[in-house]
Coordinates of C-alpha atoms in Angstrom, one line a residue:
M1340 CA 41.2 -10.5 9.7
H1341 CA 38.0 -11.7 8.2
D1342 CA 34.4 -12.0 9.4
L1343 CA 32.1 -14.7 8.1
G1344 CA 28.6 -14.1 9.1
S1345 CA 26.0 -16.8 8.4
D1346 CA 22.6 -16.4 10.0
S1347 CA 19.5 -18.5 9.4
G1348 CA 16.6 -16.6 8.0
G1349 CA 14.2 -15.1 10.5
E1350 CA 10.8 -16.6 11.3
L1351 CA 8.0 -15.3 9.1
A1352 CA 4.3 -14.7 9.7
A1353 CA 1.2 -14.0 7.7
N1354 CA -0.5 -11.4 9.9
W1355 CA -4.1 -10.9 8.9
A1356 CA -6.3 -8.2 10.4
A1357 CA -9.4 -10.3 10.7
P1358 CA -12.6 -8.1 10.7
N1359 CA -15.6 -8.7 12.9
S1360 CA -17.4 -9.8 9.7
A1361 CA -15.1 -12.9 9.7
T1362 CA -17.2 -14.2 12.6
V1363 CA -20.5 -14.4 10.6
G1364 CA -20.7 -18.1 11.2
L1365 CA -20.3 -17.7 14.9
N1366 CA -23.2 -15.1 15.2
R1367 CA -21.2 -12.9 17.5
A1368 CA -18.3 -10.5 17.5
F1369 CA -14.8 -11.1 18.8
A1370 CA -14.7 -11.2 22.6
G1371 CA -12.4 -8.8 24.4
V1372 CA -11.4 -6.8 21.3
A1373 CA -11.5 -3.1 21.5
G1374 CA -11.6 -2.4 17.8
N1375 CA -13.3 -4.0 14.8
T1376 CA -10.4 -6.3 14.0
V1377 CA -8.1 -8.8 15.6
T1378 CA -4.6 -9.7 14.2
V1379 CA -4.3 -13.4 13.4
N1380 CA -1.1 -15.2 12.3
L1381 CA -2.2 -17.6 9.5
V1382 CA 1.2 -19.5 9.5
K1383 CA 2.1 -22.0 12.2
P1384 CA 5.0 -20.6 14.2
G1385 CA 8.4 -22.1 13.3
T1386 CA 7.4 -23.4 9.9
L1387 CA 8.3 -20.6 7.5
H1388 CA 11.7 -18.8 7.4
G1389 CA 13.3 -16.1 5.3
D1390 CA 16.6 -16.3 3.3
R1391 CA 19.8 -17.5 5.0
V1392 CA 22.1 -14.5 5.2
N1393 CA 25.8 -15.1 4.3
Q1394 CA 28.2 -12.2 4.5
I1395 CA 32.0 -12.2 4.2
D1396 CA 33.9 -9.1 5.4
L1397 CA 37.7 -8.7 4.9
R1398 CA 40.2 -6.3 6.4
F1399 CA 43.8 -5.7 5.2
A1400 CA 46.0 -3.4 7.3
K1401 CA 49.7 -2.4 7.4
I1402 CA 51.7 -0.4 9.8
L1403 CA 54.3 1.9 8.1
R1404 CA 57.1 3.5 10.1
V1405 CA 59.1 6.5 8.8
G1406 CA 61.4 8.0 11.4
R1407 CA 59.3 8.8 14.4
T1408 CA 56.0 8.7 12.5
R1409 CA 53.8 5.7 12.5
T1410 CA 51.0 5.3 10.0
N1411 CA 48.4 2.6 10.1
V1412 CA 46.7 2.1 6.7
G1413 CA 43.7 -0.2 6.1
L1414 CA 41.4 -1.5 3.5
D1415 CA 38.0 -3.0 4.6
V1416 CA 35.8 -4.9 2.1
Y1417 CA 32.3 -5.6 3.3
N1418 CA 29.9 -8.2 1.8
I1419 CA 32.7 -9.4 -0.6
T1420 CA 30.3 -11.8 -2.4
N1421 CA 27.8 -9.0 -3.0
S1422 CA 25.0 -11.1 -1.5
A1423 CA 21.5 -9.6 -1.8
A1424 CA 19.8 -11.7 0.8
V1425 CA 16.5 -10.3 2.1
L1426 CA 16.7 -9.2 5.7
T1427 CA 13.0 -8.2 6.3
Y1428 CA 9.7 -8.9 4.7
N1429 CA 6.2 -7.4 4.6
E1430 CA 4.4 -9.9 6.9
T1431 CA 0.9 -8.3 6.5
F1432 CA -1.5 -10.6 4.7
S1433 CA -4.5 -9.2 2.9
P1434 CA -6.8 -11.6 1.0
G1435 CA -6.9 -10.8 -2.8
Q1436 CA -4.0 -8.4 -2.6
S1437 CA -0.3 -8.9 -3.3
G1438 CA 2.4 -7.6 -1.1
W1439 CA 2.8 -10.4 1.5
L1440 CA 6.4 -11.4 1.8
T1441 CA 7.6 -8.5 -0.4
P1442 CA 11.1 -7.6 0.7
T1443 CA 11.4 -4.4 2.8
S1444 CA 15.2 -4.5 3.2
V1445 CA 18.1 -6.4 1.8
L1446 CA 21.7 -6.8 2.8
Q1447 CA 23.8 -3.8 1.9
A1448 CA 25.7 -4.1 -1.3
R1449 CA 29.5 -4.7 -1.4
F1450 CA 31.4 -1.6 -0.4
V1451 CA 35.0 -0.7 0.4
K1452 CA 36.4 1.6 3.1
F1453 CA 39.9 3.0 3.1
S1454 CA 41.4 4.3 6.4
A1455 CA 44.6 5.8 7.6
Q1456 CA 45.8 6.8 11.1
I1457 CA 49.0 8.8 11.5
D1458 CA 50.7 9.0 14.9
F1459 CA 53.6 11.4 15.4

């Protein structure tokens, strides 16, 4: 059995906490805002996406019978290509500071799982 997962990258944003001082040219504060800032997405929705995530998982299993005992042994290999695609990003934008689109999580590295089940 194998599992081939291929997902398009998630939609990304540039969320900026715009302060009331950003309205200087308007000569008034934000309307209907409880605090001193309002969150604004600086990227048009649907125009910026993250990495495509490709993951291949394999499973090998065998049933062994000895007398009245049945043993199911298995080997699972996850992320066989050892892809390090970024899953989530920092989407907070701050003018003059780095950090926007810094990866916050990546695809788990390749790993192997051995299993056995004995029925008697």
